Amino acid sequence: MSGTRRKFFQDAAVIGAGLFGLRGTLRADATESVFQTPRENENGRHHSPYGSHGPHGRPAKAVVREQALPMVTPDVADLAHEMDGGVKVFRLVAEPVKKKIAPFKTIDAWGYNGGCPGPTIQVQQGDRVRVVFENRLPESTSMHWHGLELPIEQDGVPYISQKPVAPGEKYVYEFTVHQEGTFFYHAHSAMQEMMGLIGFFVAHPEKQHTPRVDHDYGLILQEWAVLPGNTVPNTASMEFNWLTFNGVSAPMTTPLLARLGGRVRLRILNLGMDHHPIHLHGHQFVMTGTEGGRAPESTWYPMNTVLVGVAQARVVEFEAKYPGAWMIHCHLPHHMMNSMMDLLGDRQIQTADQTEMKAMGQMESLAMSVPFEHVHPSPIAANAEGVPGFPQDAFQEMGMDEVVEKPETHGLPKNWSAGMMGMMTMVRVLADKEYDAIVEKKKAASAMTKGDLHHES
Ligand SMILES: [Cu+2]
């Protein structure tokens, strides 16, 4: 291991886990060198889609477990655990949350442990897991472990596999994770899902996959229908006006950092009403896994857009070869926008009988009424008002760099935020010096926010 690479892993641990106290928990695992018996799960079964000879197949003998590089879920907390004997114990509380999804938009979502999406759970294949679940919602709910093979009584479906968990009640789930891969937890009630009740459940493999990755990031795709002036998502609507990665719309999304030459894994999962074609600029990737686990290398082929269907996870990997701030976004045009209708306030939306001049005027006044300083960086033609169709994007491009500034945005070009909307973030591929500079800034920022470890801002 080269000095640079070793230093990278130290940095990665800080970036990935330092903010949320995960560092200690995963480090504890690293020193365990557990000789576990993977077949000791509930039914003594060990299922694999490849039978016993595929990527999931394991020798019957005990295996030395390798330390996992923690996945980083930007803008979402990690969930720490305690050990009870050999069991990893997590605590999840379902509750209403105020969620700021854009600088001028806060919604009343439902989430877990004060966050929406809920905090990321990371375990290792073979772990025995207990989740003490508490319902502080105003209605009954339950927790479903999406993609996990577990006993029926742990499946979290109201009336089918358990009684609904009533408001104020607790319910304890416990199971052994014999799979590896990208899973998630969510309420098994349709409208509650659309209120935001979802989180990552990542099971790291006993032995790391090859080629090894240097960065591992997770993104949860969600969509919201929030009428102008409202804060409560309309879960019955089929028209979505807010699109988020990890609970925030661009430009509030935190850029993903990658060291030039490093290998990046992105785990993208979708719980909403639409399928999202997620596109990465400037690089090709391969799909190395799904919601069912790792895919054999023989199935990999180059692509740069991956369709992430509802209830699916797609895991892609690429070499960060080219320096720059590379967009990664849903390519549905209406998912690359933020709703400005809230800016109408108590004014009427002009629809019928309006001239193009009036429509343009309204767009412009909406854009100007954003309650913070911003700029419209791209020029318009002198005769713009006379051109049918104008405006399209002219007044949507709002530069608000200072409002969304954080260590990860350091060094981006002026007005970068004007190019970022909706379901969008970026992979910043940085040479060592720039990368290290941002790591230092993050360390300083995390030192300042200590004491508020398990709640997002
Ligand atoms: Cu989309």
CSV table of C-alpha atoms and ligand atoms in Angstrom, one decimal:
chain,number,residue,atom,x,y,z
A,1,MET,CA,0.0,0.0,0.0
A,2,SER,CA,1.5,3.3,-1.1
A,3,GLY,CA,1.8,6.2,1.3
A,4,THR,CA,-0.7,8.2,-0.7
A,5,ARG,CA,-3.2,5.4,-0.7
A,6,ARG,CA,-2.8,4.7,3.0
A,7,LYS,CA,-3.3,8.4,3.7
A,8,PHE,CA,-6.4,8.2,1.5
A,9,PHE,CA,-7.9,5.6,3.6
A,10,GLN,CA,-7.3,7.6,6.7
A,11,ASP,CA,-9.0,10.5,5.1
A,12,ALA,CA,-11.8,8.4,3.9
A,13,ALA,CA,-12.5,7.2,7.4
A,14,VAL,CA,-12.7,10.8,8.5
A,15,ILE,CA,-14.9,12.0,5.6
A,16,GLY,CA,-17.0,8.9,5.6
A,17,ALA,CA,-17.7,8.4,9.3
A,18,GLY,CA,-16.1,11.1,11.4
A,19,LEU,CA,-19.1,13.4,11.3
A,20,PHE,CA,-21.5,10.8,12.6
A,21,GLY,CA,-19.4,8.7,14.9
A,22,LEU,CA,-19.3,5.7,12.6
A,23,ARG,CA,-15.6,5.6,12.6
A,24,GLY,CA,-15.4,4.1,16.0
A,25,THR,CA,-18.0,1.5,15.3
A,26,LEU,CA,-16.5,0.2,12.1
A,27,ARG,CA,-13.0,0.3,13.5
A,28,ALA,CA,-14.2,-1.9,16.3
A,29,ASP,CA,-15.4,-4.4,13.6
A,30,ALA,CA,-12.0,-4.3,11.9
A,31,THR,CA,-10.2,-5.6,14.9
A,32,GLU,CA,-12.7,-8.4,15.6
A,33,SER,CA,-11.4,-10.8,13.0
A,34,VAL,CA,-14.5,-12.8,13.7
A,35,PHE,CA,-14.6,-16.4,12.9
A,36,GLN,CA,-18.2,-16.6,12.3
A,37,THR,CA,-20.4,-19.3,11.2
A,38,PRO,CA,-22.5,-17.8,8.4
A,39,ARG,CA,-24.9,-20.7,8.2
A,40,GLU,CA,-26.1,-20.2,11.7
A,41,ASN,CA,-29.0,-18.0,10.6
A,42,GLU,CA,-32.6,-18.6,11.3
A,43,ASN,CA,-33.4,-21.5,9.0
A,44,GLY,CA,-29.8,-22.7,8.5
A,45,ARG,CA,-30.2,-21.5,4.9
A,46,HIS,CA,-27.7,-19.8,2.7
A,47,HIS,CA,-29.4,-18.7,-0.5
A,48,SER,CA,-27.6,-17.3,-3.5
A,49,PRO,CA,-29.0,-16.4,-6.9
A,50,TYR,CA,-25.9,-18.2,-8.3
A,51,GLY,CA,-26.3,-21.3,-6.3
A,52,SER,CA,-23.4,-22.3,-4.2
A,53,HIS,CA,-20.8,-21.7,-6.8
A,54,GLY,CA,-21.5,-18.0,-7.7
A,55,PRO,CA,-20.1,-14.8,-6.2
A,56,HIS,CA,-22.1,-15.3,-3.1
A,57,GLY,CA,-21.0,-18.9,-2.5
A,58,ARG,CA,-18.8,-19.4,0.4
A,59,PRO,CA,-16.8,-22.2,1.8
A,60,ALA,CA,-18.4,-24.0,4.7
A,61,LYS,CA,-15.4,-23.2,6.9
A,62,ALA,CA,-15.1,-20.0,9.0
A,63,VAL,CA,-13.9,-17.0,7.1
A,64,VAL,CA,-11.8,-14.1,8.3
A,65,ARG,CA,-13.8,-11.0,7.8
A,66,GLU,CA,-12.2,-8.0,6.1
A,67,GLN,CA,-12.8,-4.5,7.2
A,68,ALA,CA,-15.3,-2.7,5.0
A,69,LEU,CA,-14.8,0.8,3.6
A,70,PRO,CA,-17.8,2.6,5.0
A,71,MET,CA,-20.3,3.9,2.5
A,72,VAL,CA,-20.9,7.7,2.7
A,73,THR,CA,-24.4,9.0,2.4
A,74,PRO,CA,-24.0,12.7,1.7
A,75,ASP,CA,-26.5,14.9,3.7
A,76,VAL,CA,-27.7,11.8,5.6
A,77,ALA,CA,-26.5,10.6,9.0
A,78,ASP,CA,-25.1,7.2,9.8
A,79,LEU,CA,-26.7,5.1,12.5
A,80,ALA,CA,-24.4,4.1,15.3
A,81,HIS,CA,-25.0,0.8,17.1
A,82,GLU,CA,-24.2,-0.8,20.4
A,83,MET,CA,-23.1,-4.4,20.9
A,84,ASP,CA,-25.2,-6.7,23.0
A,85,GLY,CA,-23.1,-9.9,23.1
A,86,GLY,CA,-22.7,-10.7,19.5
A,87,VAL,CA,-25.7,-8.7,18.3
A,88,LYS,CA,-25.4,-5.3,16.7
A,89,VAL,CA,-28.2,-3.2,18.2
A,90,PHE,CA,-29.7,-0.2,16.3
A,91,ARG,CA,-32.4,2.1,17.4
A,92,LEU,CA,-34.8,3.7,14.9
A,93,VAL,CA,-37.6,6.1,15.7
A,94,ALA,CA,-40.2,6.9,13.1
A,95,GLU,CA,-41.4,10.5,13.5
A,96,PRO,CA,-42.5,13.7,11.7
A,97,VAL,CA,-39.5,15.8,10.6
A,98,LYS,CA,-39.1,19.4,9.3
A,99,LYS,CA,-37.0,18.9,6.3
A,100,LYS,CA,-35.3,21.7,4.4
A,101,ILE,CA,-35.1,20.4,0.9
A,102,ALA,CA,-34.0,23.7,-0.7
A,103,PRO,CA,-32.8,27.1,0.6
A,104,PHE,CA,-36.3,28.5,0.3
A,105,LYS,CA,-38.4,25.3,0.9
A,106,THR,CA,-38.9,23.3,4.1
A,107,ILE,CA,-41.5,20.5,4.2
A,108,ASP,CA,-43.2,18.5,6.8
A,109,ALA,CA,-42.0,15.0,5.9
A,110,TRP,CA,-41.9,11.8,8.0
A,111,GLY,CA,-38.6,10.2,8.7
A,112,TYR,CA,-36.5,8.4,11.2
A,113,ASN,CA,-34.3,9.7,14.0
A,114,GLY,CA,-35.0,13.3,13.0
A,115,GLY,CA,-33.8,12.8,9.4
A,116,CYS,CA,-35.4,12.1,6.1
A,117,PRO,CA,-34.2,9.8,4.6
A,118,GLY,CA,-33.5,8.0,7.8
A,119,PRO,CA,-30.0,7.3,8.9
A,120,THR,CA,-27.9,4.8,7.0
A,121,ILE,CA,-27.5,1.4,8.6
A,122,GLN,CA,-24.2,-0.4,7.7
A,123,VAL,CA,-23.5,-4.0,8.8
A,124,GLN,CA,-21.4,-6.8,7.5
A,125,GLN,CA,-22.5,-10.0,6.0
A,126,GLY,CA,-22.9,-12.6,8.7
A,127,ASP,CA,-23.9,-10.0,11.4
A,128,ARG,CA,-26.7,-10.6,13.8
A,129,VAL,CA,-28.7,-7.4,13.8
A,130,ARG,CA,-31.4,-6.2,16.3
A,131,VAL,CA,-33.4,-3.0,15.5
A,132,VAL,CA,-35.3,-1.5,18.3
A,133,PHE,CA,-38.0,0.3,16.5
A,134,GLU,CA,-40.3,3.0,18.0
A,135,ASN,CA,-43.3,4.6,16.4
A,136,ARG,CA,-43.8,8.3,17.2
A,137,LEU,CA,-45.9,8.8,14.1
A,138,PRO,CA,-49.6,9.7,14.6
A,139,GLU,CA,-50.6,6.4,13.0
A,140,SER,CA,-49.6,2.8,12.9
A,141,THR,CA,-46.6,1.7,10.8
A,142,SER,CA,-44.1,-1.1,10.5
A,143,MET,CA,-40.6,-1.6,9.1
A,144,HIS,CA,-39.9,-3.7,6.0
A,145,TRP,CA,-36.3,-4.8,5.3
A,146,HIS,CA,-36.3,-4.5,1.5
A,147,GLY,CA,-34.4,-7.3,-0.2
A,148,LEU,CA,-33.3,-9.1,2.8
A,149,GLU,CA,-33.9,-12.8,3.2
A,150,LEU,CA,-35.1,-13.3,6.7
A,151,PRO,CA,-37.8,-15.1,8.6
A,152,ILE,CA,-41.4,-14.2,7.7
A,153,GLU,CA,-42.0,-12.7,11.2
A,154,GLN,CA,-39.3,-10.1,10.5
A,155,ASP,CA,-40.7,-9.0,7.2
A,156,GLY,CA,-42.6,-6.0,8.5
A,157,VAL,CA,-45.8,-6.2,6.6
A,158,PRO,CA,-48.8,-5.1,8.6
A,159,TYR,CA,-51.4,-7.8,9.3
A,160,ILE,CA,-49.5,-10.4,7.2
A,161,SER,CA,-46.3,-10.9,9.1
A,162,GLN,CA,-47.0,-8.8,12.2
A,163,LYS,CA,-49.5,-6.6,13.9
A,164,PRO,CA,-49.1,-2.9,13.0
A,165,VAL,CA,-46.9,-1.0,15.4
A,166,ALA,CA,-49.3,1.5,17.0
A,167,PRO,CA,-48.3,5.1,17.8
A,168,GLY,CA,-46.2,5.1,21.0
A,169,GLU,CA,-45.3,1.4,20.6
A,170,LYS,CA,-42.0,-0.3,20.2
A,171,TYR,CA,-41.2,-3.4,18.1
A,172,VAL,CA,-38.0,-5.3,18.0
A,173,TYR,CA,-36.7,-6.8,14.8
A,174,GLU,CA,-33.9,-9.3,14.9
A,175,PHE,CA,-32.3,-11.3,12.2
A,176,THR,CA,-29.0,-12.5,10.8
A,177,VAL,CA,-27.8,-10.9,7.6
A,178,HIS,CA,-26.4,-13.7,5.4
A,179,GLN,CA,-26.4,-11.6,2.2
A,180,GLU,CA,-24.2,-8.8,1.1
A,181,GLY,CA,-25.3,-5.8,-0.9
A,182,THR,CA,-27.4,-2.6,-1.0
A,183,PHE,CA,-30.7,-3.0,0.7
A,184,PHE,CA,-33.1,-0.5,2.4
A,185,TYR,CA,-35.6,-0.2,5.1
A,186,HIS,CA,-39.0,1.5,4.6
A,187,ALA,CA,-42.5,1.6,6.0
A,188,HIS,CA,-44.6,-0.9,4.3
A,189,SER,CA,-47.5,1.5,3.7
A,190,ALA,CA,-47.8,3.3,0.3
A,191,MET,CA,-48.6,6.8,1.5
A,192,GLN,CA,-46.0,6.6,4.3
A,193,GLU,CA,-43.3,5.7,1.8
A,194,MET,CA,-44.2,8.9,-0.1
A,195,MET,CA,-43.9,10.9,3.1
A,196,GLY,CA,-40.2,9.9,3.2
A,197,LEU,CA,-40.0,6.8,5.4
A,198,ILE,CA,-37.0,5.2,3.9
A,199,GLY,CA,-33.3,4.6,4.6
A,200,PHE,CA,-30.2,2.6,3.5
A,201,PHE,CA,-29.4,-0.8,4.9
A,202,VAL,CA,-26.0,-1.7,3.5
A,203,ALA,CA,-24.5,-5.1,4.1
A,204,HIS,CA,-20.8,-5.1,3.4
A,205,PRO,CA,-19.4,-8.4,2.1
A,206,GLU,CA,-17.2,-10.6,4.3
A,207,LYS,CA,-14.4,-10.2,1.8
A,208,GLN,CA,-14.2,-7.0,-0.1
A,209,HIS,CA,-15.1,-7.1,-3.8
A,210,THR,CA,-12.4,-6.6,-6.4
A,211,PRO,CA,-11.4,-4.3,-7.9
A,212,ARG,CA,-11.3,-2.5,-4.6
A,213,VAL,CA,-13.0,0.9,-4.5
A,214,ASP,CA,-11.5,4.0,-2.9
A,215,HIS,CA,-14.9,5.8,-2.5
A,216,ASP,CA,-18.3,4.4,-1.8
A,217,TYR,CA,-21.3,6.7,-2.0
A,218,GLY,CA,-25.0,6.2,-1.5
A,219,LEU,CA,-27.9,8.3,-3.1
A,220,ILE,CA,-31.6,7.9,-2.3
A,221,LEU,CA,-33.9,9.2,-5.0
A,222,GLN,CA,-37.2,10.7,-3.8
A,223,GLU,CA,-39.9,12.9,-5.3
A,224,TRP,CA,-42.4,15.1,-3.6
A,225,ALA,CA,-45.7,16.9,-4.6
A,226,VAL,CA,-45.9,20.0,-2.5
A,227,LEU,CA,-48.5,22.6,-3.5
A,228,PRO,CA,-47.5,26.3,-3.5
A,229,GLY,CA,-47.5,27.7,0.0
A,230,ASN,CA,-47.8,24.2,1.5
A,231,THR,CA,-45.4,22.2,3.6
A,232,VAL,CA,-47.1,18.8,3.6
A,233,PRO,CA,-46.4,16.6,0.6
A,234,ASN,CA,-49.5,15.6,-1.2
A,235,THR,CA,-49.0,11.8,-1.2
A,236,ALA,CA,-52.1,11.3,-3.5
A,237,SER,CA,-50.7,13.5,-6.2
A,238,MET,CA,-49.1,12.0,-9.4
A,239,GLU,CA,-47.5,15.3,-10.2
A,240,PHE,CA,-44.1,15.8,-8.5
A,241,ASN,CA,-42.5,19.2,-8.3
A,242,TRP,CA,-39.6,18.6,-5.9
A,243,LEU,CA,-37.0,16.0,-6.7
A,244,THR,CA,-34.3,15.1,-4.2
A,245,PHE,CA,-31.1,13.2,-3.7
A,246,ASN,CA,-30.7,12.2,-0.1
A,247,GLY,CA,-33.5,14.6,0.9
A,248,VAL,CA,-32.2,17.7,-0.8
A,249,SER,CA,-32.6,19.3,-4.2
A,250,ALA,CA,-29.6,20.8,-6.0
A,251,PRO,CA,-27.8,23.0,-5.4
A,252,MET,CA,-28.2,22.0,-1.7
A,253,THR,CA,-26.8,18.5,-2.6
A,254,THR,CA,-23.3,17.9,-1.2
A,255,PRO,CA,-20.9,17.1,-4.0
A,256,LEU,CA,-19.2,13.7,-4.0
A,257,LEU,CA,-15.5,13.9,-3.7
A,258,ALA,CA,-13.2,11.6,-5.6
A,259,ARG,CA,-9.4,11.5,-5.7
A,260,LEU,CA,-8.1,11.6,-9.2
A,261,GLY,CA,-7.3,8.0,-10.2
A,262,GLY,CA,-9.5,6.5,-7.6
A,263,ARG,CA,-12.2,4.0,-8.1
A,264,VAL,CA,-15.7,5.2,-7.1
A,265,ARG,CA,-18.8,3.1,-6.2
A,266,LEU,CA,-22.2,4.7,-6.4
A,267,ARG,CA,-25.2,3.0,-4.9
A,268,ILE,CA,-28.4,4.6,-6.1
A,269,LEU,CA,-31.8,3.5,-4.7
A,270,ASN,CA,-35.2,4.7,-5.7
A,271,LEU,CA,-38.4,4.8,-3.7
A,272,GLY,CA,-41.0,6.9,-5.4
A,273,MET,CA,-43.5,6.9,-8.3
A,274,ASP,CA,-41.1,7.4,-11.2
A,275,HIS,CA,-38.1,5.6,-12.6
A,276,HIS,CA,-35.0,7.8,-12.9
A,277,PRO,CA,-32.4,7.6,-15.6
A,278,ILE,CA,-29.3,8.6,-13.7
A,279,HIS,CA,-26.6,10.0,-15.9
A,280,LEU,CA,-22.9,10.7,-15.1
A,281,HIS,CA,-20.9,13.1,-17.1
A,282,GLY,CA,-17.4,12.5,-18.5
A,283,HIS,CA,-16.9,8.9,-17.4
A,284,GLN,CA,-18.2,5.5,-18.3
A,285,PHE,CA,-19.3,3.2,-15.5
A,286,VAL,CA,-20.2,-0.5,-15.1
A,287,MET,CA,-23.2,-1.8,-13.2
A,288,THR,CA,-21.7,-4.0,-10.5
A,289,GLY,CA,-24.7,-4.8,-8.5
A,290,THR,CA,-28.5,-4.5,-8.0
A,291,GLU,CA,-30.8,-4.6,-5.0
A,292,GLY,CA,-30.1,-8.3,-5.0
A,293,GLY,CA,-26.3,-8.0,-4.4
A,294,ARG,CA,-23.2,-8.2,-6.5
A,295,ALA,CA,-23.4,-8.9,-10.2
A,296,PRO,CA,-20.8,-11.2,-11.8
A,297,GLU,CA,-18.1,-9.4,-13.7
A,298,SER,CA,-19.1,-11.2,-16.9
A,299,THR,CA,-22.3,-9.1,-16.9
A,300,TRP,CA,-20.6,-5.7,-16.7
A,301,TYR,CA,-20.7,-3.5,-19.8
A,302,PRO,CA,-19.9,0.2,-20.3
A,303,MET,CA,-22.7,2.8,-19.8
A,304,ASN,CA,-23.1,6.3,-18.4
A,305,THR,CA,-26.9,6.3,-17.7
A,306,VAL,CA,-28.5,3.8,-15.5
A,307,LEU,CA,-32.2,3.5,-15.1
A,308,VAL,CA,-33.1,3.1,-11.4
A,309,GLY,CA,-36.6,1.7,-11.2
A,310,VAL,CA,-38.9,2.1,-8.3
A,311,ALA,CA,-37.8,-0.2,-5.4
A,312,GLN,CA,-34.5,-1.0,-7.2
A,313,ALA,CA,-31.0,-0.3,-6.2
A,314,ARG,CA,-28.3,0.1,-8.9
A,315,VAL,CA,-24.6,-0.1,-8.0
A,316,VAL,CA,-22.2,1.4,-10.5
A,317,GLU,CA,-18.4,1.7,-10.4
A,318,PHE,CA,-16.0,3.8,-12.4
A,319,GLU,CA,-12.4,5.1,-12.4
A,320,ALA,CA,-12.3,8.8,-11.7
A,321,LYS,CA,-9.9,9.5,-14.5
A,322,TYR,CA,-10.7,13.1,-15.5
A,323,PRO,CA,-10.3,16.1,-13.1
A,324,GLY,CA,-13.4,18.3,-12.9
A,325,ALA,CA,-16.8,18.8,-11.4
A,326,TRP,CA,-18.9,16.2,-13.2
A,327,MET,CA,-22.6,16.2,-13.0
A,328,ILE,CA,-24.6,13.2,-11.9
A,329,HIS,CA,-28.3,13.7,-12.3
A,330,CYS,CA,-31.7,12.3,-13.3
A,331,HIS,CA,-32.0,13.0,-17.0
A,332,LEU,CA,-35.8,13.5,-17.0
A,333,PRO,CA,-36.1,17.2,-17.9
A,334,HIS,CA,-38.7,17.9,-15.3
A,335,HIS,CA,-36.6,16.2,-12.7
A,336,MET,CA,-33.8,18.7,-13.4
A,337,MET,CA,-35.8,21.6,-12.0
A,338,ASN,CA,-37.0,23.1,-8.7
A,339,SER,CA,-40.5,24.4,-8.2
A,340,MET,CA,-40.7,28.2,-8.0
A,341,MET,CA,-44.4,28.3,-7.4
A,342,ASP,CA,-43.9,28.8,-3.7
A,343,LEU,CA,-42.4,32.2,-4.5
A,344,LEU,CA,-45.9,33.3,-5.7
A,345,GLY,CA,-46.9,33.7,-2.1
A,346,ASP,CA,-50.5,34.8,-1.9
A,347,ARG,CA,-50.5,36.0,-5.5
A,348,GLN,CA,-52.5,34.2,-8.2
A,349,ILE,CA,-50.9,32.0,-10.8
A,350,GLN,CA,-51.7,33.6,-14.1
A,351,THR,CA,-52.7,31.0,-16.6
A,352,ALA,CA,-55.5,31.9,-19.0
A,353,ASP,CA,-55.6,35.3,-20.8
A,354,GLN,CA,-52.0,36.0,-20.3
A,355,THR,CA,-49.7,37.5,-22.9
A,356,GLU,CA,-46.2,36.3,-23.2
A,357,MET,CA,-45.1,39.6,-21.8
A,358,LYS,CA,-47.1,39.0,-18.7
A,359,ALA,CA,-45.9,35.4,-18.4
A,360,MET,CA,-42.3,36.6,-18.7
A,361,GLY,CA,-42.9,39.3,-16.2
A,362,GLN,CA,-44.3,36.9,-13.7
A,363,MET,CA,-41.4,34.5,-14.1
A,364,GLU,CA,-39.0,37.3,-13.6
A,365,SER,CA,-40.7,38.7,-10.5
A,366,LEU,CA,-40.9,35.1,-9.1
A,367,ALA,CA,-37.2,34.7,-9.6
A,368,MET,CA,-36.5,38.1,-8.0
A,369,SER,CA,-38.6,37.3,-4.9
A,370,VAL,CA,-36.4,34.5,-3.7
A,371,PRO,CA,-35.7,35.5,-0.1
A,372,PHE,CA,-31.9,35.6,-0.3
A,373,GLU,CA,-29.4,37.2,-2.5
A,374,HIS,CA,-28.8,35.5,-5.8
A,375,VAL,CA,-27.8,36.3,-9.3
A,376,HIS,CA,-29.0,35.5,-12.8
A,377,PRO,CA,-25.8,34.9,-14.5
A,378,SER,CA,-26.7,34.1,-18.1
A,379,PRO,CA,-27.4,37.0,-20.5
A,380,ILE,CA,-30.6,37.2,-22.6
A,381,ALA,CA,-30.9,38.6,-26.0
A,382,ALA,CA,-32.0,42.2,-26.6
A,383,ASN,CA,-35.1,41.0,-28.5
A,384,ALA,CA,-35.8,38.1,-26.1
A,385,GLU,CA,-39.3,39.4,-25.2
A,386,GLY,CA,-40.3,39.2,-28.9
A,387,VAL,CA,-39.3,35.6,-29.3
A,388,PRO,CA,-42.1,33.1,-28.9
A,389,GLY,CA,-41.2,30.6,-26.2
A,390,PHE,CA,-39.1,33.0,-24.2
A,391,PRO,CA,-38.4,32.5,-21.3
A,392,GLN,CA,-37.5,28.8,-20.8
A,393,ASP,CA,-34.6,28.5,-18.4
A,394,ALA,CA,-33.5,32.1,-18.3
A,395,PHE,CA,-35.0,33.0,-14.9
A,396,GLN,CA,-34.7,29.5,-13.4
A,397,GLU,CA,-30.9,29.8,-13.3
A,398,MET,CA,-30.3,31.3,-9.9
A,399,GLY,CA,-26.8,31.6,-8.6
A,400,MET,CA,-26.8,31.1,-4.8
A,401,ASP,CA,-23.3,29.9,-4.1
A,402,GLU,CA,-23.0,31.5,-0.6
A,403,VAL,CA,-26.3,30.1,0.6
A,404,VAL,CA,-25.3,26.5,-0.1
A,405,GLU,CA,-21.6,26.9,0.6
A,406,LYS,CA,-19.8,24.0,2.4
A,407,PRO,CA,-16.4,22.5,2.3
A,408,GLU,CA,-17.3,20.2,-0.6
A,409,THR,CA,-18.1,23.3,-2.8
A,410,HIS,CA,-14.8,25.0,-2.1
A,411,GLY,CA,-13.1,26.1,-5.3
A,412,LEU,CA,-16.1,25.6,-7.7
A,413,PRO,CA,-16.4,28.3,-10.4
A,414,LYS,CA,-18.4,31.4,-9.5
A,415,ASN,CA,-22.2,30.9,-10.0
A,416,TRP,CA,-21.8,27.1,-10.2
A,417,SER,CA,-25.1,26.8,-8.2
A,418,ALA,CA,-27.0,28.4,-11.1
A,419,GLY,CA,-26.4,25.2,-13.1
A,420,MET,CA,-27.7,22.8,-10.4
A,421,MET,CA,-31.4,22.0,-9.9
A,422,GLY,CA,-33.6,19.2,-8.9
A,423,MET,CA,-32.3,15.6,-8.8
A,424,MET,CA,-28.7,16.5,-9.3
A,425,THR,CA,-25.3,16.5,-7.7
A,426,MET,CA,-21.7,16.3,-8.9
A,427,VAL,CA,-18.7,14.1,-8.6
A,428,ARG,CA,-15.7,16.3,-8.0
A,429,VAL,CA,-12.6,14.5,-9.3
A,430,LEU,CA,-9.7,16.3,-7.6
A,431,ALA,CA,-5.9,16.0,-7.7
A,432,ASP,CA,-4.3,15.2,-4.3
A,433,LYS,CA,-3.6,18.8,-3.3
A,434,GLU,CA,-7.2,20.0,-3.9
A,435,TYR,CA,-8.6,16.9,-2.4
A,436,ASP,CA,-6.5,17.2,0.7
A,437,ALA,CA,-7.4,20.9,1.1
A,438,ILE,CA,-11.1,20.0,1.2
A,439,VAL,CA,-10.5,17.1,3.6
A,440,GLU,CA,-8.9,19.7,6.0
A,441,LYS,CA,-11.9,22.0,5.7
A,442,LYS,CA,-14.2,19.1,6.4
A,443,LYS,CA,-12.2,18.1,9.5
A,444,ALA,CA,-12.5,21.7,10.7
A,445,ALA,CA,-16.2,21.8,10.0
A,446,SER,CA,-16.9,18.5,11.7
A,447,ALA,CA,-15.0,19.6,14.8
A,448,MET,CA,-17.4,22.6,14.9
A,449,THR,CA,-20.5,20.4,14.6
A,450,LYS,CA,-19.5,17.8,17.2
A,451,GLY,CA,-22.3,17.4,19.7
A,452,ASP,CA,-25.0,17.2,17.1
A,453,LEU,CA,-23.9,13.9,15.7
A,454,HIS,CA,-27.1,12.2,14.8
A,455,HIS,CA,-29.2,14.9,13.3
A,456,GLU,CA,-28.7,16.5,9.9
A,457,SER,CA,-28.9,20.2,9.6
B,1,CU,CU,-36.0,11.4,-12.5
